[in-house]
mmCIF file of C-alpha atoms in Angstrom:
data_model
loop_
_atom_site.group_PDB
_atom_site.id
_atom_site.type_symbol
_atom_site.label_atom_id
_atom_site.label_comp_id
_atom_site.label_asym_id
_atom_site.label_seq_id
_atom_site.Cartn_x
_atom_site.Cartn_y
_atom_site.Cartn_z
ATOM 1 C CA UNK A 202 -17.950 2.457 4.685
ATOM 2 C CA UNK A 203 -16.840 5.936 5.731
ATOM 3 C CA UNK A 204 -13.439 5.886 6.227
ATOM 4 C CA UNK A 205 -12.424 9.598 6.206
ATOM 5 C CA UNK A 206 -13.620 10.575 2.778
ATOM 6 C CA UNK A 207 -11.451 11.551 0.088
ATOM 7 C CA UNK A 208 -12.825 13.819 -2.572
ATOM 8 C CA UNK A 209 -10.408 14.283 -5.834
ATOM 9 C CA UNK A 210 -10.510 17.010 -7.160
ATOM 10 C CA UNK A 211 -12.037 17.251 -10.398
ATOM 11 C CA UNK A 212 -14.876 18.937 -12.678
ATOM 12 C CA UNK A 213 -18.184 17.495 -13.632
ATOM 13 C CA UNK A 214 -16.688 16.610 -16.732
ATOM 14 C CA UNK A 215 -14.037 14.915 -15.665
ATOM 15 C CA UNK A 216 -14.094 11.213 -17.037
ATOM 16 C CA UNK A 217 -10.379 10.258 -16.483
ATOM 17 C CA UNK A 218 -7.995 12.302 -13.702
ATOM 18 C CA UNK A 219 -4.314 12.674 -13.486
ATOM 19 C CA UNK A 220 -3.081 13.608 -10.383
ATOM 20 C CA UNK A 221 0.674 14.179 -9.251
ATOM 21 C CA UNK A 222 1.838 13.582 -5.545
ATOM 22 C CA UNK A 223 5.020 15.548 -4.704
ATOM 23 C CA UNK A 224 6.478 16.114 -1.301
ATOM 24 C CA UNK A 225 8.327 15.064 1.517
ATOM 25 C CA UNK A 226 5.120 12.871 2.084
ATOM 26 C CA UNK A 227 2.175 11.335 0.747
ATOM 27 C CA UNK A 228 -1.839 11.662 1.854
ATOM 28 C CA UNK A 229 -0.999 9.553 5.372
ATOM 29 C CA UNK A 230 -4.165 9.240 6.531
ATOM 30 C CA UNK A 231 -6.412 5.723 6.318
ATOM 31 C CA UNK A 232 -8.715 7.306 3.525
ATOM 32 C CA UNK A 233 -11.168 6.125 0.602
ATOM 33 C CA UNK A 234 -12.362 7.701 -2.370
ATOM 34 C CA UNK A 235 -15.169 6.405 -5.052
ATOM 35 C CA UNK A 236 -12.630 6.460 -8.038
ATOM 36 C CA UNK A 237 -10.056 3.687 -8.708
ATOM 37 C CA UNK A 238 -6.460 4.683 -8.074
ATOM 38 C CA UNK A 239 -3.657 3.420 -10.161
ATOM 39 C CA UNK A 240 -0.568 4.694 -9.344
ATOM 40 C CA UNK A 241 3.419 5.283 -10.261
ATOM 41 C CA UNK A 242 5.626 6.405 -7.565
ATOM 42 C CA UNK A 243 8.384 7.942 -9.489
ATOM 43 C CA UNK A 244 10.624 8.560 -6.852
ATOM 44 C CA UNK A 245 10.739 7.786 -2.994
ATOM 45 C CA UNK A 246 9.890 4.477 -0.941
ATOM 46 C CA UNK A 247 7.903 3.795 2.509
ATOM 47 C CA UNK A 248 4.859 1.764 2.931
ATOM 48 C CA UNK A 249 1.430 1.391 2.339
ATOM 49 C CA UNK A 250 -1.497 -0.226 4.065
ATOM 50 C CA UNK A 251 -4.763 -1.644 2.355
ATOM 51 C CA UNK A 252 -7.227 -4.347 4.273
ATOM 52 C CA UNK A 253 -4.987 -6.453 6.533
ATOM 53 C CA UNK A 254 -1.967 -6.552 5.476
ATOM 54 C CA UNK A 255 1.235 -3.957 4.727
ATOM 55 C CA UNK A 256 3.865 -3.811 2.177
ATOM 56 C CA UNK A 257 6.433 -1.414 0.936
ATOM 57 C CA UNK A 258 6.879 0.929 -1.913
ATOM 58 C CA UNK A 259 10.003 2.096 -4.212
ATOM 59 C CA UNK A 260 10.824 3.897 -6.978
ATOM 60 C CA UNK A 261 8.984 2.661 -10.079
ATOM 61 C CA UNK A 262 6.557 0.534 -8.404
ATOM 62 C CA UNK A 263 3.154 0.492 -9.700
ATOM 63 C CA UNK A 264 -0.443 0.553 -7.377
ATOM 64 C CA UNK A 265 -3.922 -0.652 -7.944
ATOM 65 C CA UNK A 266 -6.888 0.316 -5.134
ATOM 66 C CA UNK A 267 -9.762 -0.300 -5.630
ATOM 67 C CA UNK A 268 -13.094 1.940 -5.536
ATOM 68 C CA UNK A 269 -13.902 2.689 -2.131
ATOM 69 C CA UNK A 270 -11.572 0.819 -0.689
ATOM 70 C CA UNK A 271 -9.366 2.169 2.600
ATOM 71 C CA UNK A 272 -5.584 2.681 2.175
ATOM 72 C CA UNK A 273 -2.584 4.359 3.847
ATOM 73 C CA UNK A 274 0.775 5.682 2.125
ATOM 74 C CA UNK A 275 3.440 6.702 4.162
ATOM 75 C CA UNK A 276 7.142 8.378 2.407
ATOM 76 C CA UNK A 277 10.179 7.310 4.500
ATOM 77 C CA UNK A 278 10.398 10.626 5.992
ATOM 78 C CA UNK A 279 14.270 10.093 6.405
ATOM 79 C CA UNK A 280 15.052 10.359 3.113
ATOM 80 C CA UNK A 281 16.610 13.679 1.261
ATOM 81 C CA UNK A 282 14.237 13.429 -1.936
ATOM 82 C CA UNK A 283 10.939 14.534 -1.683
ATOM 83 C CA UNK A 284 8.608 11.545 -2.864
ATOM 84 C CA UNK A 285 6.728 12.161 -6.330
ATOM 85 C CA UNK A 286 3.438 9.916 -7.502
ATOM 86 C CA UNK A 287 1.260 10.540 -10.557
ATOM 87 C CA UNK A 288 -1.635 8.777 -10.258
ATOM 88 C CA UNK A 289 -5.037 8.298 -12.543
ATOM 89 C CA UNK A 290 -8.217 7.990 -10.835
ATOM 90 C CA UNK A 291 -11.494 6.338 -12.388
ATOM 91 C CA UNK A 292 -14.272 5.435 -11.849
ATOM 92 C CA UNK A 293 -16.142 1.963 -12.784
ATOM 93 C CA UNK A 294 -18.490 4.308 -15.036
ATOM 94 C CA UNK A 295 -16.275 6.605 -16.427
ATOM 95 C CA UNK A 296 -15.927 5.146 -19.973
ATOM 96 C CA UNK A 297 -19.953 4.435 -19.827
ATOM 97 C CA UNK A 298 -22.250 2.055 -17.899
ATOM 98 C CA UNK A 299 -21.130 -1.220 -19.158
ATOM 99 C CA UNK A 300 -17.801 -0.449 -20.762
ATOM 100 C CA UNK A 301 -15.795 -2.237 -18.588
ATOM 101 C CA UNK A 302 -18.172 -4.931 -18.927
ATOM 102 C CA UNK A 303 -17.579 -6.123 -22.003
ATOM 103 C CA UNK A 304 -16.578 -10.027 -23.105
ATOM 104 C CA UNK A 305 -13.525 -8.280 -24.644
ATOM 105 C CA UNK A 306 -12.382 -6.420 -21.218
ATOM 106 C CA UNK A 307 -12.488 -9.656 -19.290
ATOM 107 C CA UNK A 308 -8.723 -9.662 -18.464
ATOM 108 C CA UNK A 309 -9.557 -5.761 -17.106
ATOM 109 C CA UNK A 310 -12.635 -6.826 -15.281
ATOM 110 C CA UNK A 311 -10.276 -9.519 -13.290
ATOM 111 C CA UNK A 312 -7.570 -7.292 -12.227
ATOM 112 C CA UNK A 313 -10.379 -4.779 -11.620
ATOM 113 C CA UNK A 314 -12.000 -7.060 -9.360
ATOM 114 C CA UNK A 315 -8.998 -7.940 -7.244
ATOM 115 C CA UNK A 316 -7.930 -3.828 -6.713
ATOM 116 C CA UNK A 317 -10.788 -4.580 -4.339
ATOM 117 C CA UNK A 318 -7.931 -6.258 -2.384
ATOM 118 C CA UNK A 319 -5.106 -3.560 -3.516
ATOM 119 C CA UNK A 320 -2.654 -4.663 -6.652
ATOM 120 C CA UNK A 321 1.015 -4.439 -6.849
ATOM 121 C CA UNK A 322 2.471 -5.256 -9.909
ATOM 122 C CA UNK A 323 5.883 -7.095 -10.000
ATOM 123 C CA UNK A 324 6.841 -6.521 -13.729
ATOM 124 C CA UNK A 325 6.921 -4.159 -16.508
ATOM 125 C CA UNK A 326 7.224 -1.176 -14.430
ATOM 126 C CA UNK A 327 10.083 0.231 -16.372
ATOM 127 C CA UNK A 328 7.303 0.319 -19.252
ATOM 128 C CA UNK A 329 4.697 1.800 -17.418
ATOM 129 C CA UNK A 330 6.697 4.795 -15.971
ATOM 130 C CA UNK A 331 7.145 6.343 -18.819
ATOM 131 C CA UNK A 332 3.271 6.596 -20.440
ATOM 132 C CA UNK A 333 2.598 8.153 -16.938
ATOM 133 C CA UNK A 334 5.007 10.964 -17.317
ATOM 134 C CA UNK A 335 4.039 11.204 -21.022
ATOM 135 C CA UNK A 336 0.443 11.519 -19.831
ATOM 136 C CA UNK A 337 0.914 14.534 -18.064
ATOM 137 C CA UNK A 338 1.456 16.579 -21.066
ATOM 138 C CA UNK A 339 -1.231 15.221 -23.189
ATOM 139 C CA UNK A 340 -4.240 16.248 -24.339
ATOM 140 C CA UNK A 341 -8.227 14.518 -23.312
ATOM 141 C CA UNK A 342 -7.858 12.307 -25.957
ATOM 142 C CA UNK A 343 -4.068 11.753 -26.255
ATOM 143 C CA UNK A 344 -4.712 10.745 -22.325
ATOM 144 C CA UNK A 345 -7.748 7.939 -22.916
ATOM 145 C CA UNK A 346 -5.209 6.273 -25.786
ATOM 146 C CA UNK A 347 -2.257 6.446 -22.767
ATOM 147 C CA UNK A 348 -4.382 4.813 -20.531
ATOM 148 C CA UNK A 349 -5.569 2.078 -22.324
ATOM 149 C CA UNK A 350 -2.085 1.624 -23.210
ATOM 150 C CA UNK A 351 -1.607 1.232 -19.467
ATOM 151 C CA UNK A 352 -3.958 -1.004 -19.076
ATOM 152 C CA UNK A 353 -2.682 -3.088 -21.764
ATOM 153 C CA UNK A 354 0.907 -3.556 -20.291
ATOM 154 C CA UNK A 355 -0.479 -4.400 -16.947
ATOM 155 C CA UNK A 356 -3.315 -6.946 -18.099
ATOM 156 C CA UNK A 357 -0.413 -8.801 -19.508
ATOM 157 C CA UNK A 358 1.652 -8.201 -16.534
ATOM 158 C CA UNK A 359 2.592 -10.364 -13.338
ATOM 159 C CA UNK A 360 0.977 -8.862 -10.030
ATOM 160 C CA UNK A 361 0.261 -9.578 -6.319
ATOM 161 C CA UNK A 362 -3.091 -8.764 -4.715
ATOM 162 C CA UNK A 363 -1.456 -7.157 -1.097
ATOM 163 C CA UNK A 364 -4.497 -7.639 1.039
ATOM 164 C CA UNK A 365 -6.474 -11.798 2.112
ATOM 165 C CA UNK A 366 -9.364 -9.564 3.292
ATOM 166 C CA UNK A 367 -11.588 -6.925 2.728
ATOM 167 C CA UNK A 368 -14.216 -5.370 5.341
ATOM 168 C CA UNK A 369 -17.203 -5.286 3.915
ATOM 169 C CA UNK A 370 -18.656 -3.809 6.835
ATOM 170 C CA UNK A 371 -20.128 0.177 7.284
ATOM 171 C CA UNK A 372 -17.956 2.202 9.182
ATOM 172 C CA UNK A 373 -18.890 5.222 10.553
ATOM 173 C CA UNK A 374 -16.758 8.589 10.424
ATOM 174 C CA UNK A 375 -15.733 7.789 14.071
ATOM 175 C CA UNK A 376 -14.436 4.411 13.238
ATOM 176 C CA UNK A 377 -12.338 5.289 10.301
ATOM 177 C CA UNK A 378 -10.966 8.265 12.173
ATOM 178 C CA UNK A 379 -9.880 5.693 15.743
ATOM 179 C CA UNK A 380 -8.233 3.013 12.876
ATOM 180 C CA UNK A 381 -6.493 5.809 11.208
ATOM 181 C CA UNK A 382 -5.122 7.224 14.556
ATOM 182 C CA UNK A 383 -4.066 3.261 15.354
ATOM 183 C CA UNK A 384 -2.451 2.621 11.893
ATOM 184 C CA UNK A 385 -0.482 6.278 12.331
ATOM 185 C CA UNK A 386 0.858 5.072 15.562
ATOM 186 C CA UNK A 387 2.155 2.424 14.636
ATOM 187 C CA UNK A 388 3.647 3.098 11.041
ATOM 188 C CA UNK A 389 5.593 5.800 13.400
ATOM 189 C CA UNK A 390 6.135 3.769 16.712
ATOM 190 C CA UNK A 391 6.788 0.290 15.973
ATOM 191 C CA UNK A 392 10.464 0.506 16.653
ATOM 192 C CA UNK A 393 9.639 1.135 20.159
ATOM 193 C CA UNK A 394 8.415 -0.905 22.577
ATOM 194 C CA UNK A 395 4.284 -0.855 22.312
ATOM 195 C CA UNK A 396 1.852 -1.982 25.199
ATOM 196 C CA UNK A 397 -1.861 -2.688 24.363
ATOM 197 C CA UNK A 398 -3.313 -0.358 26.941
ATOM 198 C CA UNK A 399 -1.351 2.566 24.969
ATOM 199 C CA UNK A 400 -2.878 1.703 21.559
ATOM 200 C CA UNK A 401 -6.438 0.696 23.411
ATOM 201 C CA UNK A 402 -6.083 4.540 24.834
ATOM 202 C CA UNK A 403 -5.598 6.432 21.534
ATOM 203 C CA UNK A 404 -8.566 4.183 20.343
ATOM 204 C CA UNK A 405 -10.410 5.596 23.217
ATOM 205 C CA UNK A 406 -11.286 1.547 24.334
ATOM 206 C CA UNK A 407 -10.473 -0.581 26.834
ATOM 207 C CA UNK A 408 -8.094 -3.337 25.897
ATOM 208 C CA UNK A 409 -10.143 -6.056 25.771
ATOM 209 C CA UNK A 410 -13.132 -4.014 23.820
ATOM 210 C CA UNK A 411 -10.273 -3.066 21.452
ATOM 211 C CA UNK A 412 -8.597 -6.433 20.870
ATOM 212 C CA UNK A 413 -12.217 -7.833 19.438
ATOM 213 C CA UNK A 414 -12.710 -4.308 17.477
ATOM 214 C CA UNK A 415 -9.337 -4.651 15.356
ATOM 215 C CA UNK A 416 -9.800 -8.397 15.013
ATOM 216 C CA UNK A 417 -12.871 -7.659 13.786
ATOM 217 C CA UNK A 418 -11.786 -5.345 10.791
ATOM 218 C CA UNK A 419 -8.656 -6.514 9.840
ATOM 219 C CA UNK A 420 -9.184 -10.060 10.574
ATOM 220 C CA UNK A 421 -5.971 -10.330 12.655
ATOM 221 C CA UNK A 422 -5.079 -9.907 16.322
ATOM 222 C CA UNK A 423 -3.264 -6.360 16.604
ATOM 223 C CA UNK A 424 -0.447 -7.862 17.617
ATOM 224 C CA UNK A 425 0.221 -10.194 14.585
ATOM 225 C CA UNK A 426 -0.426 -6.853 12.638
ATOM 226 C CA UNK A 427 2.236 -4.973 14.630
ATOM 227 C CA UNK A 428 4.363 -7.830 14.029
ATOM 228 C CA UNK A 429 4.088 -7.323 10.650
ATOM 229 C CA UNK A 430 4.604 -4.128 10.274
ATOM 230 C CA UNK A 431 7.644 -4.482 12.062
ATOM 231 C CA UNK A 432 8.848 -7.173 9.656
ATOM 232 C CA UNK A 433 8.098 -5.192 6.818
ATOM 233 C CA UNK A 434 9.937 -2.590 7.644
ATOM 234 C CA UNK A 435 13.292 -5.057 8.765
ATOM 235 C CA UNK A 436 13.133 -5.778 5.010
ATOM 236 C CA UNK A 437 14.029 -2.411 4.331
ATOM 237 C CA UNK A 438 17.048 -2.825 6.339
ATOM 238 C CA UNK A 439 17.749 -6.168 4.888
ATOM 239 C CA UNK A 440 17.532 -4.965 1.184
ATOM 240 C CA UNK A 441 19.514 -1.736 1.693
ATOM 241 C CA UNK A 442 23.412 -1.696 1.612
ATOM 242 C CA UNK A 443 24.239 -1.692 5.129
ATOM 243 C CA UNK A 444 26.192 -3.557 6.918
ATOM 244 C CA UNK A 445 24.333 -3.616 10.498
ATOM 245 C CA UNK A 446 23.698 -7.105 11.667
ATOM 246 C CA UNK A 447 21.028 -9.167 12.241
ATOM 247 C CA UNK A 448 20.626 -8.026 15.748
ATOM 248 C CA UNK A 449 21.082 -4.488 15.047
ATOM 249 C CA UNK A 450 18.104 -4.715 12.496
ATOM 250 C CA UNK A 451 15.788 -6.617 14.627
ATOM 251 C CA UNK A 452 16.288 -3.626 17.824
ATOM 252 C CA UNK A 453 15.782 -0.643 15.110
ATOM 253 C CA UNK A 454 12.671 -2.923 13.986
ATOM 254 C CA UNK A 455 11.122 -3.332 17.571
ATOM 255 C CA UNK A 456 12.438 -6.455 18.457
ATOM 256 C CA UNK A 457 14.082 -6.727 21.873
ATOM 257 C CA UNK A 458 14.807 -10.565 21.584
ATOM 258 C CA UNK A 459 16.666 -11.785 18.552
ATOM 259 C CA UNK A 460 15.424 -15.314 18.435
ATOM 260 C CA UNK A 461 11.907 -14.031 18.477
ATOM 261 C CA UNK A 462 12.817 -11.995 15.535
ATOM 262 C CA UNK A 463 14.195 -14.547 13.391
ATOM 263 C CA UNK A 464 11.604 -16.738 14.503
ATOM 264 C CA UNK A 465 8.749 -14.591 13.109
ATOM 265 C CA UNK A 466 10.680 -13.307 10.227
ATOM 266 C CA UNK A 467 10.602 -16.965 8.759
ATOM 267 C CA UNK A 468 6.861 -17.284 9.853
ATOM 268 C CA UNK A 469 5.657 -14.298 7.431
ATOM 269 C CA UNK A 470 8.462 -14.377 5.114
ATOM 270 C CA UNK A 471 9.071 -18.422 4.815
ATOM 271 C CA UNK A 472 12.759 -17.911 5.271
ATOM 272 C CA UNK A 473 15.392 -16.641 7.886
ATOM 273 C CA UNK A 474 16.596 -13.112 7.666
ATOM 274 C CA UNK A 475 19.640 -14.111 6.734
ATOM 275 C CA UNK A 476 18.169 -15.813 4.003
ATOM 276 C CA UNK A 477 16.560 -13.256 2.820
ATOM 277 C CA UNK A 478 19.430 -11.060 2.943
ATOM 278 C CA UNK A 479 21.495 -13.185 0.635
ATOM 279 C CA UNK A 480 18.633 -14.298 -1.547
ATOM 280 C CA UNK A 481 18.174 -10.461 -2.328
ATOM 281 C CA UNK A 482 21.638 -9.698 -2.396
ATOM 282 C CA UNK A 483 22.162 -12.820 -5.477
ATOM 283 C CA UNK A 484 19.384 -11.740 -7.503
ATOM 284 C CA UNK A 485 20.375 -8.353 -7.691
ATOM 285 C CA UNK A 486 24.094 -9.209 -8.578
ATOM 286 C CA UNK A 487 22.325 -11.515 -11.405
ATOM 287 C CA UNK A 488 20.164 -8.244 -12.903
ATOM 288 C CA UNK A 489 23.782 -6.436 -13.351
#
């Protein structure tokens, strides 16, 4: 798969490298590199894409992708604070041949294995923040002990794996380039209203050629993935303290029919957006 290339930037002898992200955005662009990402956004929120499927990030959340595998994160550019990421990047090799291999690393070679579908970890965070912002000002070997440290906290830690599929098809630079210039478009558009021949034109397709394209490497139609990305971000609104109403949320969101909106919201999320609303407002009065 060549999915616009990503080359990190490192020397030959490189085995483990620490890399920090700080600006009013992150790398955009559907990309892939060889090495394993694992990443801590310190500060900022948006949303990332990886296989089929989209989900947001915060402050403190923690990111697993695998080798080779295509992803997209995107800073909410409306917010005042520049977003900051360190991130390590690995490779399956770096500690040897068979390191990661061994009977002893099994609970490694699992969560390993599902990066392949992108990892987001729903606990411990608070513990992993810090060894990333220690590991900045270590040396080599202070930096292998911090990692393994890492990797201890989060083999014992609760995650999700973000995407149901992978495409294990080859992709040529073209390809990756026309579902990078899709995914762009619609991580900025999908509050407006969207019309297939638009998105079929920035592929450079005709509709129909287009419908079967993106079906056939994300496994959805485009529209279910629009809808989801539009859901997604209504979360945001949802979670936040504001007091805009249903409604108001599902027209900033895209939605130009409220019904629809709380119709599909319960379809992807299992409950009503008002539901969801409350649910998140109770559990974070319980955490005080």
């Amino acid at each position: 798969m060549k999915v616009l290339p990503f080359k990190i930037p490192k020397a030959e002898s490189d085995i483990l490298i620490v890399q920090e992200d700080r600006g009013r955005t992150f790398y955009e662009q559907l990309h892939q590199h060889e090495e394993i990402q694992l990443s801590c956004i310190i500060s900022g929120k948006g949303t990332f894409i990886v296989g089929d499927t989209i989900r947001d990030f915060q402050s403190n959340d923690v990111l697993l992708f695998g080798s080779n595998v295509p992803h997209v994160l995107k800073s909410d550019a409306s917010l005042e604070e520049d977003s900051y990421m360190i991130s390590l990047f690995f490779t399956h090799t770096s500690f040897g041949e068979c390191f990661f291999a061994l009977p002893k690393l099994q609970k490694v070679q699992q969560l390993l294995y599902d990066a392949n579908f992108g990892v987001k970890f729903l606990e411990n965070q608070s513990l992993i923040q810090p060894l990333f912002e220690r590991i900045l000002h270590e040396t080599t070997i202070q930096q292998f002990a911090t990692f393994f440290e890492v990797l201890s906290v989060l083999t014992t830690s609760d995650y999700e794996t973000v995407s149901s599929f992978i495409n294990t098809k080859n992709y040529t630079n073209d390809e990756g380039k026309r579902m990078s210039a899709v995914f762009e478009f619609v991580m900025n558009h999908f509050d407006q209203k969207i019309v297939l021949e638009d998105v079929a034109t920035i592929a450079n397709m005709t509709p129909n050629a287009f419908c079967k394209y993106f079906k056939q490497r994300t496994n959805k139609t485009f529209f279910r993935f629009l809808t989801e990305v539009r859901i997604e971000n209504s979360c945001k609104f949802l979670t936040n303290k504001t007091q805009l109403s249903i409604a108001d949320i599902a027209f900033a969101c895209g939605f130009f029919n409220v019904s629809n909106f709380n119709r599909k919201f319960k379809e992807i999320k299992g409950l009503t957006p008002t539901r969801f609303r409350k649910s998140f407002a109770s559990t974070s009065l319980s955490v005080r």
